[in-house]
XYZ file of C-alpha atoms in Angstrom:
677
model
C 0.000 0.000 0.000
C 2.821 2.382 0.939
C 4.380 1.967 -2.491
C 1.148 2.921 -4.193
C 0.708 6.009 -2.076
C 4.140 7.471 -2.775
C 3.674 8.454 -6.437
C 0.376 10.397 -6.075
C 1.832 12.166 -3.058
C 4.839 13.364 -5.122
C 2.596 14.508 -7.947
C 0.386 16.469 -5.574
C 3.399 18.232 -4.022
C 4.732 19.082 -7.487
C 1.364 20.335 -8.706
C 1.076 22.418 -5.533
C 4.447 24.124 -6.317
C 3.436 24.653 -9.931
C 0.033 25.938 -8.869
C 1.638 28.505 -6.561
C 3.974 29.582 -9.346
C 1.089 29.718 -11.838
C -0.774 31.968 -9.439
C 2.145 34.477 -9.627
C 2.142 34.379 -13.431
C -1.669 34.711 -13.681
C -1.584 37.902 -11.622
C 0.635 39.514 -14.288
C -2.382 39.445 -16.628
C -4.827 41.111 -14.217
C -6.687 44.054 -15.825
C -6.092 46.159 -12.690
C -2.595 47.789 -12.977
C -2.343 48.064 -9.185
C -2.876 44.307 -8.793
C -0.288 43.646 -11.526
C 2.235 45.806 -9.628
C 1.511 43.980 -6.373
C 1.828 40.655 -8.235
C 5.282 41.627 -9.550
C 6.394 42.745 -6.049
C 5.153 39.444 -4.531
C 6.941 37.546 -7.312
C 10.151 39.463 -6.524
C 9.943 38.393 -2.872
C 9.150 34.795 -3.819
C 12.136 34.278 -6.130
C 14.906 35.778 -3.969
C 17.351 32.924 -3.301
C 14.899 30.320 -4.622
C 16.248 28.733 -7.806
C 13.413 26.231 -8.021
C 10.823 28.976 -7.979
C 12.798 30.914 -10.616
C 12.888 27.868 -12.918
C 9.131 27.265 -12.443
C 8.230 30.851 -13.303
C 10.390 30.763 -16.441
C 8.783 27.485 -17.579
C 5.331 28.970 -16.978
C 6.073 31.897 -19.295
C 6.646 34.742 -16.819
C 9.558 36.232 -18.833
C 7.717 37.333 -22.025
C 4.993 38.934 -19.908
C 7.511 40.763 -17.663
C 9.350 42.016 -20.744
C 6.047 43.160 -22.284
C 5.158 45.124 -19.146
C 8.712 46.541 -18.973
C 8.420 47.921 -22.507
C 4.847 49.242 -22.377
C 4.738 53.018 -22.226
C 1.358 52.665 -20.471
C 3.038 50.786 -17.565
C 3.832 52.966 -14.574
C 7.505 53.695 -13.897
C 7.301 51.756 -10.643
C 5.918 48.693 -12.442
C 8.574 48.847 -15.146
C 11.314 49.160 -12.496
C 9.950 46.212 -10.481
C 9.825 44.114 -13.690
C 13.510 44.889 -14.310
C 14.319 43.901 -10.704
C 12.482 40.549 -11.013
C 14.171 39.812 -14.353
C 17.519 40.595 -12.682
C 16.685 38.165 -9.918
C 15.700 35.433 -12.422
C 19.043 36.030 -14.164
C 20.830 35.330 -10.867
C 19.727 31.683 -11.086
C 21.199 28.921 -13.210
C 22.813 29.122 -16.640
C 19.627 27.648 -18.099
C 17.716 30.619 -16.709
C 20.076 32.994 -18.532
C 19.676 31.045 -21.775
C 15.880 31.331 -21.493
C 16.112 35.084 -20.825
C 18.444 35.657 -23.793
C 16.177 33.575 -26.030
C 13.267 35.839 -25.030
C 15.296 38.845 -26.324
C 15.838 40.356 -22.898
C 18.969 42.241 -24.049
C 17.344 44.540 -26.655
C 14.453 45.195 -24.248
C 16.805 46.249 -21.427
C 18.988 48.329 -23.758
C 15.823 50.112 -24.866
C 15.056 50.732 -21.189
C 18.381 52.597 -20.802
C 16.945 55.407 -22.939
C 14.480 56.263 -20.164
C 15.023 59.587 -18.334
C 14.519 57.885 -14.948
C 17.770 56.974 -13.164
C 16.307 54.323 -10.817
C 14.757 52.477 -13.778
C 18.033 52.779 -15.738
C 19.971 51.337 -12.779
C 17.564 48.379 -12.534
C 17.935 47.678 -16.276
C 21.726 48.015 -16.092
C 21.962 45.725 -13.072
C 19.984 43.069 -14.925
C 22.070 43.547 -18.103
C 25.233 43.201 -16.023
C 24.006 39.891 -14.561
C 23.090 38.569 -18.017
C 26.374 39.622 -19.634
C 28.688 38.253 -16.937
C 27.253 34.767 -17.491
C 29.499 32.526 -19.618
C 26.473 31.421 -21.690
C 25.617 34.912 -22.986
C 27.172 35.673 -26.391
C 29.127 38.905 -25.721
C 28.791 39.812 -29.395
C 25.201 40.841 -28.595
C 26.528 44.008 -26.963
C 28.174 45.092 -30.214
C 25.440 44.052 -32.657
C 22.182 44.975 -30.936
C 21.181 48.621 -31.366
C 18.588 50.554 -29.445
C 16.123 52.704 -31.334
C 18.157 55.831 -31.516
C 21.814 55.977 -30.437
C 24.090 52.964 -30.721
C 24.586 51.017 -27.556
C 28.250 51.677 -26.695
C 28.155 55.507 -26.841
C 24.972 55.481 -24.785
C 26.561 53.220 -22.159
C 29.589 55.554 -22.087
C 27.283 58.508 -21.446
C 25.749 56.674 -18.457
C 29.171 56.560 -16.739
C 28.572 60.031 -15.358
C 25.095 59.286 -13.943
C 25.716 57.530 -10.612
C 28.069 55.159 -8.813
C 25.748 52.280 -9.650
C 25.715 53.035 -13.381
C 29.522 53.333 -13.203
C 29.904 49.959 -11.498
C 27.472 48.055 -13.738
C 28.616 49.641 -17.019
C 32.325 49.059 -16.408
C 31.536 45.479 -15.356
C 29.649 44.949 -18.628
C 32.593 46.378 -20.608
C 35.221 44.295 -18.831
C 33.225 41.082 -19.373
C 32.350 41.802 -22.986
C 35.789 42.841 -24.206
C 37.112 39.563 -25.596
C 38.753 40.317 -28.962
C 40.973 42.983 -30.571
C 37.852 44.189 -32.439
C 36.011 44.707 -29.137
C 39.022 46.618 -27.746
C 39.020 48.878 -30.815
C 35.279 49.605 -30.584
C 35.557 50.571 -26.913
C 38.756 52.562 -27.504
C 37.198 54.483 -30.414
C 34.164 55.355 -28.293
C 36.333 57.037 -25.670
C 36.602 54.220 -23.101
C 39.952 55.471 -21.784
C 38.981 59.073 -21.089
C 35.563 58.044 -19.740
C 36.790 55.280 -17.440
C 40.094 56.789 -16.173
C 38.447 59.224 -13.687
C 36.634 56.262 -12.079
C 39.971 54.941 -10.750
C 39.769 57.547 -7.978
C 36.050 57.032 -7.248
C 35.101 56.938 -3.539
C 33.466 53.541 -4.245
C 35.814 50.527 -4.099
C 33.521 48.541 -6.425
C 33.699 51.276 -9.084
C 37.502 51.560 -8.782
C 37.850 47.799 -9.075
C 35.621 47.461 -12.152
C 37.384 50.390 -13.861
C 40.724 48.703 -13.185
C 39.448 45.426 -14.686
C 38.359 47.379 -17.766
C 41.870 48.685 -18.280
C 43.379 45.223 -17.928
C 41.173 43.758 -20.696
C 41.618 46.839 -22.916
C 45.435 46.814 -22.672
C 45.946 43.051 -23.177
C 48.127 42.538 -26.286
C 47.013 45.949 -27.564
C 49.761 48.429 -28.436
C 47.362 51.229 -29.394
C 45.556 51.142 -26.039
C 48.739 50.597 -24.005
C 50.679 53.480 -25.573
C 47.678 55.750 -25.008
C 47.388 54.692 -21.350
C 51.008 55.682 -20.646
C 50.203 59.364 -21.183
C 46.845 59.483 -19.384
C 46.619 61.689 -16.289
C 44.178 60.982 -13.477
C 43.775 63.948 -11.175
C 47.218 65.224 -12.240
C 48.956 61.856 -11.739
C 50.173 59.489 -14.470
C 47.979 56.417 -14.847
C 50.945 54.043 -14.390
C 51.602 55.660 -10.992
C 47.938 55.205 -10.046
C 48.366 51.499 -10.882
C 51.584 51.356 -8.804
C 49.697 52.768 -5.782
C 46.985 50.153 -6.283
C 49.640 47.419 -5.957
C 50.655 48.516 -2.456
C 50.414 45.809 0.195
C 47.675 47.646 2.114
C 45.293 47.369 -0.877
C 42.933 44.385 -1.314
C 44.632 41.447 -3.092
C 42.187 41.579 -6.016
C 43.180 45.203 -6.623
C 46.926 44.516 -6.330
C 46.674 41.654 -8.811
C 44.578 43.521 -11.379
C 46.819 46.606 -11.229
C 49.842 44.311 -11.753
C 48.077 42.824 -14.784
C 47.499 46.306 -16.256
C 51.194 47.181 -15.967
C 52.218 43.738 -17.242
C 50.061 44.101 -20.357
C 51.302 47.653 -20.981
C 54.876 46.382 -20.685
C 54.321 43.407 -23.017
C 52.656 45.713 -25.566
C 55.845 47.798 -25.600
C 54.426 50.869 -23.844
C 56.607 50.502 -20.716
C 60.242 49.341 -20.865
C 61.115 46.098 -19.077
C 63.778 47.889 -17.004
C 61.336 50.590 -15.849
C 61.072 50.934 -12.069
C 57.307 50.342 -12.147
C 58.006 46.870 -13.611
C 61.247 45.771 -11.900
C 60.638 47.279 -8.467
C 56.838 47.126 -8.228
C 55.009 44.800 -10.663
C 57.427 41.846 -10.594
C 57.763 41.734 -6.756
C 53.982 42.109 -6.394
C 53.376 39.100 -8.691
C 56.045 37.000 -6.940
C 54.294 37.851 -3.645
C 51.026 36.465 -5.054
C 52.685 33.057 -5.515
C 53.213 32.512 -1.781
C 51.301 29.959 0.291
C 49.196 32.399 2.278
C 47.181 33.440 -0.778
C 44.072 31.742 -2.079
C 44.412 29.176 -4.854
C 43.013 31.441 -7.581
C 45.295 34.308 -6.504
C 48.343 32.041 -6.694
C 47.281 30.800 -10.131
C 46.672 34.283 -11.501
C 49.881 35.633 -9.953
C 52.029 32.858 -11.466
C 50.420 33.028 -14.913
C 50.708 36.830 -15.095
C 54.339 36.695 -13.956
C 55.100 34.034 -16.595
C 53.594 36.298 -19.251
C 55.448 39.393 -18.009
C 58.938 37.945 -18.224
C 58.485 35.503 -21.124
C 60.543 37.533 -23.645
C 63.015 39.152 -21.234
C 66.021 37.297 -19.820
C 66.843 40.071 -17.329
C 63.376 39.878 -15.723
C 63.736 36.076 -15.630
C 67.023 36.428 -13.729
C 65.550 38.963 -11.284
C 62.443 36.816 -10.661
C 64.502 33.651 -10.127
C 66.320 35.312 -7.218
C 63.266 37.041 -5.693
C 61.741 35.474 -2.545
C 63.038 31.954 -3.422
C 60.487 31.799 -6.230
C 61.816 28.549 -7.780
C 61.428 26.691 -4.461
C 58.138 28.462 -3.674
C 56.602 27.069 -6.871
C 57.377 23.516 -5.734
C 54.557 23.997 -3.178
C 52.093 24.308 -6.067
C 52.430 20.535 -6.546
C 51.714 19.667 -2.902
C 48.378 21.394 -2.591
C 46.110 20.847 -0.777
C 48.197 18.684 1.550
C 46.724 16.277 4.094
C 47.659 18.720 6.854
C 46.118 21.622 4.984
C 45.288 24.673 7.048
C 41.932 24.987 5.274
C 39.207 24.483 7.845
C 36.392 25.656 5.574
C 35.057 22.430 4.002
C 33.506 24.271 1.061
C 36.863 25.948 0.318
C 38.707 22.619 0.605
C 36.261 20.979 -1.804
C 36.698 23.873 -4.278
C 40.497 23.712 -4.034
C 40.633 19.940 -4.529
C 38.656 20.376 -7.747
C 40.976 23.178 -8.925
C 44.371 21.932 -7.681
C 45.317 21.062 -11.295
C 45.200 24.803 -12.096
C 48.055 25.338 -9.632
C 50.154 22.678 -11.356
C 49.402 24.218 -14.730
C 50.416 27.691 -13.500
C 53.649 26.352 -11.943
C 54.661 24.614 -15.191
C 53.941 27.792 -17.159
C 56.035 29.894 -14.803
C 58.918 27.402 -14.794
C 58.787 27.383 -18.634
C 59.018 31.158 -18.712
C 61.766 31.319 -16.063
C 63.958 28.765 -17.811
C 63.517 29.841 -21.410
C 66.944 31.532 -21.719
C 69.290 31.177 -18.787
C 71.316 27.996 -18.197
C 71.747 28.603 -14.434
C 68.005 29.038 -13.923
C 67.293 25.795 -15.826
C 69.749 23.991 -13.564
C 68.017 25.486 -10.515
C 64.627 24.281 -11.810
C 65.712 20.710 -12.588
C 67.375 20.460 -9.185
C 64.154 21.444 -7.406
C 62.746 18.419 -5.555
C 61.302 15.747 -7.895
C 60.957 18.314 -10.670
C 61.613 15.975 -13.602
C 59.238 13.362 -12.122
C 56.575 16.041 -11.793
C 56.979 17.063 -15.424
C 56.814 13.422 -16.549
C 53.585 12.823 -14.608
C 52.249 16.181 -15.865
C 52.598 14.905 -19.439
C 49.978 12.235 -18.778
C 47.505 14.175 -16.596
C 43.859 14.091 -17.569
C 43.673 17.890 -17.893
C 44.742 18.973 -21.378
C 45.846 22.355 -19.988
C 48.217 20.708 -17.506
C 49.644 18.463 -20.255
C 50.239 21.513 -22.454
C 51.905 23.471 -19.627
C 54.093 20.463 -18.687
C 55.285 19.982 -22.259
C 55.947 23.733 -22.475
C 58.117 23.466 -19.397
C 59.926 20.459 -20.865
C 60.495 22.360 -24.130
C 61.972 25.292 -22.236
C 64.403 23.005 -20.368
C 65.250 21.058 -23.550
C 67.058 24.129 -24.884
C 69.892 23.239 -22.504
C 72.672 20.946 -23.789
C 73.505 20.139 -20.163
C 69.931 19.064 -19.315
C 69.573 17.009 -22.521
C 72.689 15.103 -21.503
C 71.712 14.625 -17.845
C 68.163 15.018 -16.421
C 66.412 14.241 -19.719
C 68.441 11.068 -20.166
C 68.158 9.952 -16.526
C 64.371 10.278 -16.538
C 63.835 8.926 -20.084
C 61.465 11.824 -20.763
C 61.322 10.829 -24.432
C 58.963 7.939 -23.561
C 56.017 9.995 -22.190
C 56.748 12.595 -24.875
C 56.356 10.004 -27.642
C 53.134 8.801 -26.022
C 51.848 12.380 -25.968
C 52.563 12.701 -29.698
C 50.362 9.726 -30.577
C 47.057 11.417 -29.971
C 46.881 15.054 -28.936
C 45.306 18.331 -30.057
C 47.435 20.519 -32.375
C 48.387 22.932 -29.592
C 50.025 20.118 -27.591
C 51.466 18.494 -30.724
C 53.276 21.701 -31.719
C 54.958 22.010 -28.325
C 55.700 18.271 -28.016
C 57.189 18.056 -31.534
C 59.311 21.185 -30.850
C 60.711 19.436 -27.789
C 61.326 16.292 -29.806
C 63.390 18.350 -32.296
C 65.752 19.222 -29.425
C 65.898 15.617 -28.177
C 66.999 14.527 -31.666
C 70.046 16.810 -31.745
C 73.208 14.822 -32.334
C 74.646 15.318 -28.823
C 71.414 14.191 -27.106
C 71.642 10.686 -25.585
C 67.890 10.306 -26.204
C 68.416 10.366 -29.989
C 69.236 6.649 -30.303
C 66.326 5.225 -28.260
C 63.903 7.610 -30.021
C 65.152 6.399 -33.409
C 64.612 2.795 -32.354
C 61.046 3.550 -31.253
C 59.885 4.038 -34.844
C 59.597 7.818 -34.730
C 60.280 8.388 -38.441
C 56.748 7.509 -39.554
C 55.253 9.771 -36.926
C 57.413 12.707 -38.056
C 56.682 12.084 -41.735
C 52.953 12.198 -40.952
C 53.449 15.579 -39.205
C 54.898 16.995 -42.453
C 51.477 16.440 -44.048
C 49.622 18.470 -41.432
C 47.515 21.516 -42.356
C 49.289 23.422 -39.587
C 52.508 25.126 -40.818
C 53.965 24.883 -37.283
C 53.536 21.095 -37.281
C 54.968 20.760 -40.791
C 58.012 22.796 -39.713
C 58.523 20.686 -36.580
C 58.115 17.386 -38.440
C 60.691 18.331 -41.073
C 62.973 19.992 -38.488
C 63.077 16.817 -36.398
C 63.874 14.770 -39.541
C 66.615 17.275 -40.403
C 68.166 16.864 -36.931
C 67.832 13.102 -37.237
C 69.585 13.041 -40.634
C 72.561 15.051 -39.360
C 75.638 12.776 -39.533
C 73.287 9.771 -39.548
C 73.990 6.258 -40.832
C 73.017 5.504 -44.386
C 70.316 3.131 -43.083
C 68.571 6.009 -41.242
C 68.797 8.326 -44.254
C 67.370 5.677 -46.605
C 64.533 5.069 -44.156
C 63.734 8.820 -44.001
C 63.619 9.087 -47.817
C 61.540 5.890 -48.083
C 59.066 6.917 -45.397
C 58.718 10.546 -46.494
C 58.512 9.622 -50.171
C 59.937 11.767 -52.947
C 56.517 13.191 -53.791
C 56.067 14.578 -50.300
C 59.672 15.799 -50.188
C 59.146 17.839 -53.349
C 55.757 19.055 -52.161
C 57.561 20.452 -49.110
C 60.122 22.128 -51.365
C 57.295 24.177 -52.847
C 55.593 24.845 -49.495
C 54.229 28.413 -49.195
C 55.714 28.664 -45.684
C 59.387 29.770 -45.871
C 60.236 28.023 -42.581
C 59.027 24.706 -44.007
C 61.045 25.268 -47.183
C 64.210 26.184 -45.239
C 63.981 23.119 -42.988
C 63.293 20.857 -46.005
C 66.415 22.223 -47.693
C 68.277 21.612 -44.432
C 67.027 18.002 -44.428
C 68.118 17.542 -48.037
C 71.540 19.004 -47.243
C 71.966 16.606 -44.305
C 70.824 13.645 -46.429
C 73.326 14.603 -49.132
C 76.444 14.490 -46.964
C 79.342 11.984 -47.177
C 80.112 10.731 -50.677
C 78.604 7.224 -50.643
C 75.300 8.687 -49.336
C 75.338 11.497 -51.918
C 75.949 9.072 -54.773
C 73.340 6.579 -53.581
C 70.547 9.157 -53.084
C 71.366 10.957 -56.342
C 71.438 7.689 -58.293
C 67.838 6.967 -57.276
C 66.371 10.498 -56.953
C 68.859 12.697 -58.850
C 66.513 13.809 -61.600
C 63.830 15.089 -59.211
C 66.368 16.727 -56.881
C 68.036 18.603 -59.754
C 64.592 19.690 -60.944
C 63.715 21.014 -57.470
C 67.053 22.871 -57.237
C 66.423 24.468 -60.658
C 62.926 25.607 -59.671
C 64.140 27.216 -56.439
C 67.079 29.000 -58.075
C 64.785 30.386 -60.778
C 61.966 31.496 -58.467
C 61.620 34.583 -56.257
C 63.123 33.418 -52.978
C 65.084 34.988 -50.129
C 68.891 34.965 -50.076
C 68.782 32.391 -47.230
C 66.707 29.961 -49.318
C 68.964 30.326 -52.374
C 72.108 29.984 -50.264
C 70.860 26.687 -48.793
C 69.988 25.469 -52.305
C 73.466 26.319 -53.650
C 74.998 24.513 -50.644
C 72.976 21.413 -51.600
C 74.360 21.763 -55.129
C 77.883 22.026 -53.672
C 77.241 18.782 -51.743
C 76.083 17.083 -54.967
C 79.257 18.368 -56.651
C 81.239 16.559 -53.947
C 79.833 13.129 -54.886
C 81.885 10.773 -57.041
C 79.212 9.958 -59.618
C 76.635 12.558 -58.533
C 78.722 15.495 -59.819
C 78.034 14.322 -63.402
C 74.403 15.396 -62.954
C 75.701 18.976 -62.734
C 78.415 18.658 -65.388
C 75.973 17.343 -67.999
C 73.451 20.095 -67.228
C 74.630 23.269 -69.006
C 71.606 25.195 -67.803
C 72.559 24.475 -64.188
C 76.196 25.464 -64.814
C 75.036 28.816 -66.207
C 72.955 29.343 -63.046
C 76.002 28.667 -60.867
C 78.031 31.115 -62.949
C 75.266 33.734 -62.536
C 75.345 33.360 -58.732
C 79.168 33.602 -58.676
C 78.706 37.116 -60.049
C 75.733 37.955 -57.769
C 75.752 41.075 -55.598
C 75.295 38.991 -52.414
C 78.534 37.550 -50.984
C 76.800 34.556 -49.354
C 75.457 33.408 -52.722
C 78.834 34.024 -54.422
C 80.585 31.918 -51.766
C 78.162 28.991 -52.069
C 78.334 29.014 -55.895
C 82.165 29.209 -55.854
C 82.260 26.310 -53.379
C 80.217 24.261 -55.862
C 82.695 24.949 -58.719
C 85.639 24.223 -56.408
C 84.189 20.748 -55.719
C 83.696 20.093 -59.449
C 87.289 20.891 -60.433
C 89.097 19.329 -57.467
C 92.306 17.806 -58.793
C 92.611 14.558 -56.902
C 89.423 13.094 -58.364
C 88.761 11.027 -61.501
C 87.850 13.072 -64.564
C 88.924 16.375 -62.986
C 90.895 17.374 -66.110
C 87.847 17.023 -68.410
C 85.693 18.965 -65.968
C 88.270 21.744 -65.679
C 88.521 22.010 -69.468
C 84.768 22.214 -69.909
C 84.391 24.893 -67.236
C 87.297 26.872 -68.729
C 85.462 26.833 -72.091
C 82.311 28.121 -70.365
C 84.253 31.110 -68.962
C 84.461 30.029 -65.289
C 88.220 30.713 -65.039
C 87.660 34.376 -65.890
C 84.981 34.624 -63.233
C 87.223 32.940 -60.639
C 90.118 35.227 -61.544
C 87.872 38.239 -60.967
C 86.738 36.855 -57.618
C 90.340 36.524 -56.366
C 90.250 40.347 -56.187
C 86.997 40.391 -54.168
C 86.890 42.690 -51.129
C 85.440 39.897 -48.968
C 88.439 37.871 -47.681
C 86.501 34.575 -47.506
C 85.345 34.907 -51.094
C 88.789 35.847 -52.477
C 90.381 32.917 -50.545
C 87.772 30.490 -51.864
C 88.380 31.728 -55.459
C 92.177 31.465 -55.037
C 91.844 27.873 -53.768
C 89.765 27.011 -56.849
C 92.246 28.709 -59.200
C 95.074 26.616 -57.702
C 93.340 23.491 -59.045
C 94.000 24.802 -62.554
C 97.623 25.546 -61.753
C 98.455 22.257 -60.018
């Protein structure tokens, strides 16, 4: 019997809730305006802090009716304001609530409401707009595309900045949340965001100051135009950068210190403030290092570390200063031990939050280590000697979070620039194994970083080169050269180039077999110059040592000569043509391969042309090629010398012995001696 009773009981409770909610919605349609107003006020009181009630009212169609009443000119001002307040409260619920509100076109209705002359109504509309726009599910583009009846939205919002502290807080919050792209930055900049928002930095209201500061951080990020303008802005007679410096003082709230440090960081990275400026070296950098210490909240430590990594990424001097500030390298090791079993967090909710977000700390630590170690050998040594560091990186490469994997491989890439580390830590921890695993199946972003690291591990002095070769890496690298991403094509071919350097014939043959001549020649006509340069480098490494040159040219000579011809005839940079002439010089060093040049008069004329070129590098490479062709101690040298004399090469060489460049004149003299011997 009990089982049978349960279901009807649940239904009756549910219908009771729905009935109550329906009662609220029905009152919105009452013909008496006073009863409608009272209904909206009662609804407002019913939904505060009650997500279930909010969801019920949305399902029952309260939103379209509230929006209708909000927009009716016949509605009293009080009613319209209360409607905006209720809509704001509904927006405070779940993401689904926001989606429903946006689908009902709440944004244009509220923007229309901003044209009202009544400040209290405007504030209610703005507060609701703010709540809608700060939700991750609202498309920010709506702010830039929707227009109110008369003025466009952005200028009107700018004009509201002078109305009240509330309009200042809500408007700047909308701007800081909706500024996501360079286009958004430009729109806001062109509508006077800087001059309108700057005075708010000295507002008596902390909330207004904070939102204005956030606006400047999103406007300045990677934006030279905004950043260089900010440098010259005065706020109450004081330079804006000095206002930011004051906001970083230790007696200010942490959120303010961090955001001000971000503003100065972004201005510095955009080139508006020099890296050796006091505001950066003495204020911003120490402030960000401070944020990395244990006593700060998890999100503060994450933001501090990531901002610091970004600040010093391109500057070795800042990296050196940071590495010796407050034991930063050791301090970051704590990021991997958090939260510990003896954690000081007594707030269970906080502990639960931090356990879910602990991976963000690891990600931030890897990013900061990557930035710290990107240039200086001593700092890299310091990092690898930090407790269990290499083990942490290795386990980071296989974490479930893609962001942690990317940050770990970034850190590994940074350390792999060190010959010392490649020979020691990298070898001891066999980091190539997890790296190879990562390359099997990863998004492009991770692949680019992992393949860059692999390029370094394949350098000839790296002990990891041999085991990587044995693991069947060639196929993987050849497949990267077919990627749509230029960065992956470059890395694939770069790694093969490193692998082919002074390699056994077996390895070279395997590279040519696996890559295939078709793909090799496709890469030689790649639109990306980096890909072309690395492919030429690969070809040059393949065509080294005589037996290898002769073997490769005997099977692929025709296509290689064709590719060389095409490059020398096309519009290419000096670097590309120099590499190509060096390949030709290598071919000229083969025993049988050199005949492919000697029997090709067109190619000989090209070499002669480059010997007389205005660029010394090209003259040197072309002269080197001729030198190899006429070298005395080799079979058939007399016939080759005679033919080249007939074609006028001796005259050219004679002229080059007088060249102003000592290397070129020496090279020409050495070649001339072959004729005299």
